[in-house]
Coordinates of C-alpha atoms and ligand atoms in Angstrom, one line a residue:
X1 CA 0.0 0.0 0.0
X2 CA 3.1 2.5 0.7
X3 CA 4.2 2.3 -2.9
X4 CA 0.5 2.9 -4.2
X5 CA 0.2 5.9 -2.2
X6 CA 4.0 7.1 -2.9
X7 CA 3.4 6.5 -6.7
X8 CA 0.1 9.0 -6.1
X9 CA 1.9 11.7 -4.2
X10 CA 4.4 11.4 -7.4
X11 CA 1.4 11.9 -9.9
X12 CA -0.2 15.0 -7.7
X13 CA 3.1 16.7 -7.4
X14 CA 3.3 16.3 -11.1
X15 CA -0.1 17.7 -11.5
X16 CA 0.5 20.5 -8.4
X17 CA -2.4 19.2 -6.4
X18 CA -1.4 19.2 -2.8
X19 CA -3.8 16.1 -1.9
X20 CA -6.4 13.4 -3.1
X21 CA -9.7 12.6 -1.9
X22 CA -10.6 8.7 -2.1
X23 CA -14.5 8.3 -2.1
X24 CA -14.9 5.3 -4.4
X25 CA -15.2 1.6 -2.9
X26 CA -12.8 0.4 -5.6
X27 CA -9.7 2.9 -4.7
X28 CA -10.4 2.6 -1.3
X29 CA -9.6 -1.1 -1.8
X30 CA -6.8 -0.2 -4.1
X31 CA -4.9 2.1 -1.5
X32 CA -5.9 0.5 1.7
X33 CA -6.0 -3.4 0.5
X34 CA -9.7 -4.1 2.2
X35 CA -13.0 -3.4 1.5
X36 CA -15.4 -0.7 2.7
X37 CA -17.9 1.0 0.7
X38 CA -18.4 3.8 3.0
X39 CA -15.3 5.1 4.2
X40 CA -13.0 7.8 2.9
X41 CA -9.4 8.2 2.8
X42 CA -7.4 11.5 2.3
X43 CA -3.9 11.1 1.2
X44 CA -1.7 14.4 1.6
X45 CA 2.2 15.0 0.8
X46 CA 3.0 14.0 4.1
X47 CA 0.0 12.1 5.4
X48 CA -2.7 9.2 5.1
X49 CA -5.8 9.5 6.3
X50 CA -8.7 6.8 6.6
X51 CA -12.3 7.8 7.8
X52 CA -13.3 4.1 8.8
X53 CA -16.7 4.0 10.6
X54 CA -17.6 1.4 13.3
X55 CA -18.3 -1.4 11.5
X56 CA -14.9 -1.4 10.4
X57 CA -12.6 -0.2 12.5
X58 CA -10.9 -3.2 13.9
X59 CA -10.2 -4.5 10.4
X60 CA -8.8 -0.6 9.9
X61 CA -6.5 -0.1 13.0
X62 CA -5.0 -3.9 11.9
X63 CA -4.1 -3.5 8.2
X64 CA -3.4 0.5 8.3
X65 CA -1.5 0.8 11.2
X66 CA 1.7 3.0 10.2
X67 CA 0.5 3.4 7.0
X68 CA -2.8 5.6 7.7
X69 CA -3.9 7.8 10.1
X70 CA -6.7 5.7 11.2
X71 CA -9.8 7.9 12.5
X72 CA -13.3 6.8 13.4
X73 CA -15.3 10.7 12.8
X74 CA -17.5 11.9 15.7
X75 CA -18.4 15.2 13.7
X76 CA -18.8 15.8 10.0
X77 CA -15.7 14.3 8.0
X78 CA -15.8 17.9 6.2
X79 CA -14.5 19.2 9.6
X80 CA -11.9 16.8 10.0
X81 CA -10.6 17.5 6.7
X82 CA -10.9 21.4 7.0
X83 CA -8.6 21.3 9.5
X84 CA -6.2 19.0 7.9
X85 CA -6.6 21.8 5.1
X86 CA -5.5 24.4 7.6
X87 CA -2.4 22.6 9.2
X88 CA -1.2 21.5 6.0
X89 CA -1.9 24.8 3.9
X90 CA -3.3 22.4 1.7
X91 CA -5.5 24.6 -1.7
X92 CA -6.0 21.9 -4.1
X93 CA -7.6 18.5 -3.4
X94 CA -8.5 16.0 -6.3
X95 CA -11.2 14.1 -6.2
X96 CA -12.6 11.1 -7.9
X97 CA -14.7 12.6 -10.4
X98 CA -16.1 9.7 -12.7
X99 CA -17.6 7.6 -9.5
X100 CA -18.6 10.7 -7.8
X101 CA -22.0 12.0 -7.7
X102 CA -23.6 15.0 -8.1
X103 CA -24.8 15.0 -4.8
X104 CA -21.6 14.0 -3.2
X105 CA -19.9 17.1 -5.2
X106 CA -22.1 19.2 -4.2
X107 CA -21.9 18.7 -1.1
X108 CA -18.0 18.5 -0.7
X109 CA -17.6 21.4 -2.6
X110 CA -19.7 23.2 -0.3
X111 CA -18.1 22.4 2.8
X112 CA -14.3 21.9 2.0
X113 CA -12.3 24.9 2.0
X114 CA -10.0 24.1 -1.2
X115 CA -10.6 23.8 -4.8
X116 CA -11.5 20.6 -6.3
X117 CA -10.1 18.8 -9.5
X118 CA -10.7 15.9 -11.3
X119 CA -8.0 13.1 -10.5
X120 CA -9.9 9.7 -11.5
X121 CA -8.0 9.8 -15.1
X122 CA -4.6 9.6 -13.2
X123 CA -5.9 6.8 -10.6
X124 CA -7.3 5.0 -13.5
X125 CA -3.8 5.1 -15.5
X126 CA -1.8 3.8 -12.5
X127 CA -4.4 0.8 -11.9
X128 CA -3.6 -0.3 -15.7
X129 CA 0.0 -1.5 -14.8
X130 CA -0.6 -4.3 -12.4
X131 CA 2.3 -5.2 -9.7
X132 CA 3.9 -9.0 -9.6
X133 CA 1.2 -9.5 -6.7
X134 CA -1.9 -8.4 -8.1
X135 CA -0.9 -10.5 -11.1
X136 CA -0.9 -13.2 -9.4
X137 CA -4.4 -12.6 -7.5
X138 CA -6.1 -12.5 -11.4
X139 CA -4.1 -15.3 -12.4
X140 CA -5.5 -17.3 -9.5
X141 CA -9.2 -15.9 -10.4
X142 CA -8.7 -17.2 -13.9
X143 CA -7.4 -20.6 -12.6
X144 CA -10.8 -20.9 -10.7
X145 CA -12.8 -19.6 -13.8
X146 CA -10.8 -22.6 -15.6
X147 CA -11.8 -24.9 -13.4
X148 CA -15.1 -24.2 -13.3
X149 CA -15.4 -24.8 -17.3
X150 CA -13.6 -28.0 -17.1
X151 CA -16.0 -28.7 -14.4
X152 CA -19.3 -28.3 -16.2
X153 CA -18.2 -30.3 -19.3
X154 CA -18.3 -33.0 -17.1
X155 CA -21.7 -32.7 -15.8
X156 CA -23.5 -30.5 -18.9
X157 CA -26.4 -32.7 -20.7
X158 CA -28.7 -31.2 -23.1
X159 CA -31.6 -32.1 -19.8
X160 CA -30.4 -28.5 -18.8
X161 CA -31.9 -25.1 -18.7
X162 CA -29.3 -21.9 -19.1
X163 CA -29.6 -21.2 -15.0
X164 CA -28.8 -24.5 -14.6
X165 CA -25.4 -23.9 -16.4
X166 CA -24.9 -20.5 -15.0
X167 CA -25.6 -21.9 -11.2
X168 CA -23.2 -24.6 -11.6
X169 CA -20.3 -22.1 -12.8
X170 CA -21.1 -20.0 -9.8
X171 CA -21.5 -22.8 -7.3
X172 CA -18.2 -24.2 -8.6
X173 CA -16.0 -21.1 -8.7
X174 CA -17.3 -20.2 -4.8
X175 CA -16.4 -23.9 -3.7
X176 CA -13.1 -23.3 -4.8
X177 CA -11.6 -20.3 -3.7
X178 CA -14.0 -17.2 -5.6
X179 CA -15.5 -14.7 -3.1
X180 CA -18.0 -14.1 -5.9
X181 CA -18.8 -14.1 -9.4
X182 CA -16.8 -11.2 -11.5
X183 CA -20.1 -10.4 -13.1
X184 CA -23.4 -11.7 -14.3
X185 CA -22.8 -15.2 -15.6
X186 CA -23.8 -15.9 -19.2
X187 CA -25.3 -18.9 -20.3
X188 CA -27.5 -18.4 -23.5
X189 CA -28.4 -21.5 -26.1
X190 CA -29.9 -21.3 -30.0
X191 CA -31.0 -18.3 -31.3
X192 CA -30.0 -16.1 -27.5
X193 CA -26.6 -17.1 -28.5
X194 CA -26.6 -13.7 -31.0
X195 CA -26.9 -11.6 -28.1
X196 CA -23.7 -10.8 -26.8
X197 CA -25.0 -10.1 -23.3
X198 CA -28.1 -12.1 -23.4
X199 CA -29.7 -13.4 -19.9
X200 CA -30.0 -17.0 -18.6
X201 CA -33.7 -18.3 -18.3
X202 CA -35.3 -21.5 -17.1
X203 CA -35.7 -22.9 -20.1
X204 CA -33.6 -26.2 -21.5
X205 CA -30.3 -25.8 -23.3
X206 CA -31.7 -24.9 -27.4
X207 CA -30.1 -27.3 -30.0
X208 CA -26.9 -25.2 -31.4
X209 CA -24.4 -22.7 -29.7
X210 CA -24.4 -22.2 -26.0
X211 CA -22.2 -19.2 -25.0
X212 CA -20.8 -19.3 -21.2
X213 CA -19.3 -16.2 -20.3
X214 CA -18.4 -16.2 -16.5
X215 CA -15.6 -15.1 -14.1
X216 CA -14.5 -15.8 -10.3
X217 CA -14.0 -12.9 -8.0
X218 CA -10.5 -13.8 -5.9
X219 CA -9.6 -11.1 -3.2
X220 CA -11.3 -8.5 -5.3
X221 CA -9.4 -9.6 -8.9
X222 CA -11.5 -10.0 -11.4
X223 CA -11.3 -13.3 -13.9
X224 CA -13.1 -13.3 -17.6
X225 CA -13.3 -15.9 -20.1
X226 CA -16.0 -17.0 -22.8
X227 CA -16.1 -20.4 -24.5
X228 CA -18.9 -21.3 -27.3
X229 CA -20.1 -24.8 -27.3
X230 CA -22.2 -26.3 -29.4
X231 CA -25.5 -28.5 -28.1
X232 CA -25.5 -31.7 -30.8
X233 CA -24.2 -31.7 -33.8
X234 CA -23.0 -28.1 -35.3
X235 CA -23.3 -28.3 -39.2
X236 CA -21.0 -27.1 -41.9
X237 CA -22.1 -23.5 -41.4
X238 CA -22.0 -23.4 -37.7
X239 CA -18.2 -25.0 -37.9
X240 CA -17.3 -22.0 -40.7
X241 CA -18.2 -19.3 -38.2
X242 CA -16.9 -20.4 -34.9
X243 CA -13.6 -21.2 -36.9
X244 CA -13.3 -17.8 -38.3
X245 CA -13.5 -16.6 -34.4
X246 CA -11.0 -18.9 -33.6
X247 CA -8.9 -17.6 -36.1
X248 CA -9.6 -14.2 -35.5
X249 CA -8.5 -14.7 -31.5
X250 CA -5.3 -16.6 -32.1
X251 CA -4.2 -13.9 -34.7
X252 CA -5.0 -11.2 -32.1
X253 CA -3.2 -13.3 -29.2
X254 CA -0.1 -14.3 -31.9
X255 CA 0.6 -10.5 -32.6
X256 CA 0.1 -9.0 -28.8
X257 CA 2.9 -7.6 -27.0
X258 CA 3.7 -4.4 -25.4
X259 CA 4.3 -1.2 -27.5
X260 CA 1.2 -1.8 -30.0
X261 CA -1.7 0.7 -30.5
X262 CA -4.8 -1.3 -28.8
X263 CA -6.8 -0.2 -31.9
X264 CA -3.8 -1.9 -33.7
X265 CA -5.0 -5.4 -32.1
X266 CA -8.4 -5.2 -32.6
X267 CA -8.1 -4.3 -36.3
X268 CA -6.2 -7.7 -37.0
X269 CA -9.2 -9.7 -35.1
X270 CA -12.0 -7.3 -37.3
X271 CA -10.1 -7.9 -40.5
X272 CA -10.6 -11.5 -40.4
X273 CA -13.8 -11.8 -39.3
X274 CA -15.1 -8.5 -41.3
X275 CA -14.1 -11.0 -44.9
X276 CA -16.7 -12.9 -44.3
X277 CA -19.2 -11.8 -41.3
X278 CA -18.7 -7.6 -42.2
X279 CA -21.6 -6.2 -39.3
X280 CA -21.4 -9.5 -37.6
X281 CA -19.0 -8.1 -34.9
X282 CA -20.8 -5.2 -32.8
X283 CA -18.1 -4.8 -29.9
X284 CA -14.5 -3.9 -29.2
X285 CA -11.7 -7.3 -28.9
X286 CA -11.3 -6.8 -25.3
X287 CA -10.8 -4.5 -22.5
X288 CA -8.5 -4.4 -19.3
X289 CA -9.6 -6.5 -16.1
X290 CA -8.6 -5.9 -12.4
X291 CA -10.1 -4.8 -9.1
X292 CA -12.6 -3.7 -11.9
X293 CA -14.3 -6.1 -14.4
X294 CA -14.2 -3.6 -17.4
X295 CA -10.8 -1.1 -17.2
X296 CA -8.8 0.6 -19.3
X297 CA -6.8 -0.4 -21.8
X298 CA -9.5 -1.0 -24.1
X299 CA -8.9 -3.5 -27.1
X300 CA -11.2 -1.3 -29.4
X301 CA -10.8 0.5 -32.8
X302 CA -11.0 3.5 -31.1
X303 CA -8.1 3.1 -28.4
X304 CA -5.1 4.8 -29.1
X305 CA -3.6 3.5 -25.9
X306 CA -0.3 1.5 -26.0
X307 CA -0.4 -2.2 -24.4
X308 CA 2.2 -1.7 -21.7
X309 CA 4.0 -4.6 -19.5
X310 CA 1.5 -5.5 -16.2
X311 CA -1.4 -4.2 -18.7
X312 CA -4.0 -7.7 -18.3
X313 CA -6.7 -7.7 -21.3
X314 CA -9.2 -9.8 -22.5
X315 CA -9.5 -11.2 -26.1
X316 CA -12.7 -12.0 -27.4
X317 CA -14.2 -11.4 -30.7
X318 CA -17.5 -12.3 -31.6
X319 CA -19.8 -13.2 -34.5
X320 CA -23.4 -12.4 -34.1
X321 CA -26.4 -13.0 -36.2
X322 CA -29.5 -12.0 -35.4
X323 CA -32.3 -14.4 -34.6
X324 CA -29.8 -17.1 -35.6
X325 CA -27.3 -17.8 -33.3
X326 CA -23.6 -16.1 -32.6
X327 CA -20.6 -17.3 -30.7
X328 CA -17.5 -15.6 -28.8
X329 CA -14.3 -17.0 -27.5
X330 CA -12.7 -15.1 -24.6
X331 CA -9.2 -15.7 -23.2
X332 CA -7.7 -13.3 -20.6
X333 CA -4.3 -12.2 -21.0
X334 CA -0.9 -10.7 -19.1
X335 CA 1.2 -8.3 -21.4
X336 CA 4.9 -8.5 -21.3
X337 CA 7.5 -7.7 -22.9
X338 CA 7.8 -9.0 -26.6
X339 CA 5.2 -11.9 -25.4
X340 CA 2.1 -12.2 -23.2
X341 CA 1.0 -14.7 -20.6
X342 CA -2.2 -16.2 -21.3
X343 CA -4.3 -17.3 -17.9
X344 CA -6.4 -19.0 -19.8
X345 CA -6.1 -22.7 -20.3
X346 CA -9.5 -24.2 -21.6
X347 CA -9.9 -25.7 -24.7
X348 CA -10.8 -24.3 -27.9
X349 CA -11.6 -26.4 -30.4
X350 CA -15.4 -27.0 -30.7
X351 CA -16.8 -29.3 -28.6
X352 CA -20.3 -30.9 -29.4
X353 CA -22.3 -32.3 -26.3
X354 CA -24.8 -35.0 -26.8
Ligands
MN401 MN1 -15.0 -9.8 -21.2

């Protein structure tokens, strides 16, 4: 956590902001290591400051000790800071202005007796590059998420419904190790499967694609993957389209490195699958995973980002067609240098369940 917050102080010297207000749940578990929705932190040059109510103040005291002024407010927090303001001639104080409310802004800017700027682009740029540990933390997510497809093409029959599949992946991945799904599990059969983002239902698994799309949550890292099966026997045309998104992925995963243009990636996936399916592909390749399930860098034509080392994306191109059926295959993936690490170790090839 003393790196995270010394890297910070780097950025707002850089910026001249004399401190940074942490209101969001996410960077409060980003500079602190533990969850609490409702707490604050105020970082200055030469201080740390958590505002950690009751509930969790035990858990505060233990993992900030040293590292945070650890205070449980009697009065308005606005008075606490005001006077940390005033002793530490403090006139500038970003704030997290994409997770902020208008409200909440309102209402600080009110009461706190320094200007306010936007800081939420430069938080957002350091949580891109992931350290050796939080690496680790997805990788251990995705090695759940693995496990948990392995697991239900053991038990899937075509007796199913799509919550049955989705329930499993979830009951799976919290039996071993998940504190929660990263996201609304997909499991859509037949014609759902062109939705990209379609909802599970009771019904029984249609004849044709079935799209899983499903992540574990491990110490609040984020996993991703998508694999496309098919339910009996997928014909000639079926076999034509999930091979063109095969090939489009292992192009995109064969060229990916550090130093590209993300736009640069996802145009070598769209070329491939725009030859033959043009339209057929209505989202970006991917986008960055991590205490959040959608970060930046984004795989998308419109990124002009460059894929750095610690940077962990997702791969996943899609063919839709409407009313038909579509399919996606989705690997999640560690840049480094020259190379990347791929976390994900399912099976590709198309595999037909009778
Ligand atoms: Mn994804």
């Amino acid at each position: 956590m003393k790196e995270r917050i010394q890297a910070l102080r780097e950025k707002l010297l850089a910026l001249k902001i004399d401190a940074c207000l942490i209101t969001s749940a996410v960077s409060h578990l980003y500079f602190t290591g533990f969850d609490n929705p409702d707490a604050m932190l105020l970082i200055t040059m030469e201080n740390a400051y958590a505002f950690e109510d009751f509930r969790y103040i035990e858990t505060a005291e233990n993992k900030l000790n040293g590292i945070y002024t650890v205070i449980k407010p009697e009065n308005l927090i606005s008075q606490y800071i005001n006077e940390i303001i005033s002793n530490e001639k403090i006139s500038k104080i970003g704030i997290e202005n994409k997770s902020i409310t208008l409200y909440e802004y309102e209402n600080i800017s009110k009461k706190l007796n320094a200007r306010l700027v936007g800081i939420d682009d430069t938080i957002l740029a350091m949580r891109e590059i992931k350290s050796p540990q939080e690496l680790e933390k997805i990788a251990i997510a995705q090695e759940i998420t693995d496990g948990a497809f392995a697991h239900i093409l053991k038990i899937i029959t075509p007796l199913m419904t799509e919550n049955d599949v989705a329930s499993e992946l979830e009951y799976y991945m919290r039996r071993h190790g998940a504190q929660d799904k990263s996201f609304e599990t997909i499991a859509i059969s037949g014609a759902k499967s062109s939705m990209p983002h379609g909802t599970p239902s009771d019904t029984r698994l249609k004849k044709g694609f079935l799209t899983m799309d499903f992540g574990a949550l491990y110490e609040g890292y984020h996993a991703d993957m998508t694999r496309t099966i098919c339910i009996g026997k997928a014909d000639s045309e079926m076999r034509r389209l999930y091979d063109t998104v095969l090939k489009a992925q292992k192009s995109a995963l064969d060229i990916l490195r550090d130093g590209l243009v993300c736009s640069q990636v996802d145009k070598v996936a769209r070329d491939i699958i725009d030859a033959d399916y043009k339209g057929c592909f209505g989202h970006s390749l991917g986008h960055g995973v991590g205490l959040e399930i959608h970060e930046m860098p984004s795989l998308s034509p419109k990124c002009d980002k460059i894929l750095a080392c610690g940077n962990v994306v997702t791969v996943e191109p899609g063919i839709y067609i409407p009313k038909k059926y579509g399919c996606r295959i989705e690997d999640l993936v560690i840049i480094k240098e020259g190379e990347i690490r791929n976390l994900t170790k399912s099976p590709k090839e198309l595999i037909e369940i009778y």
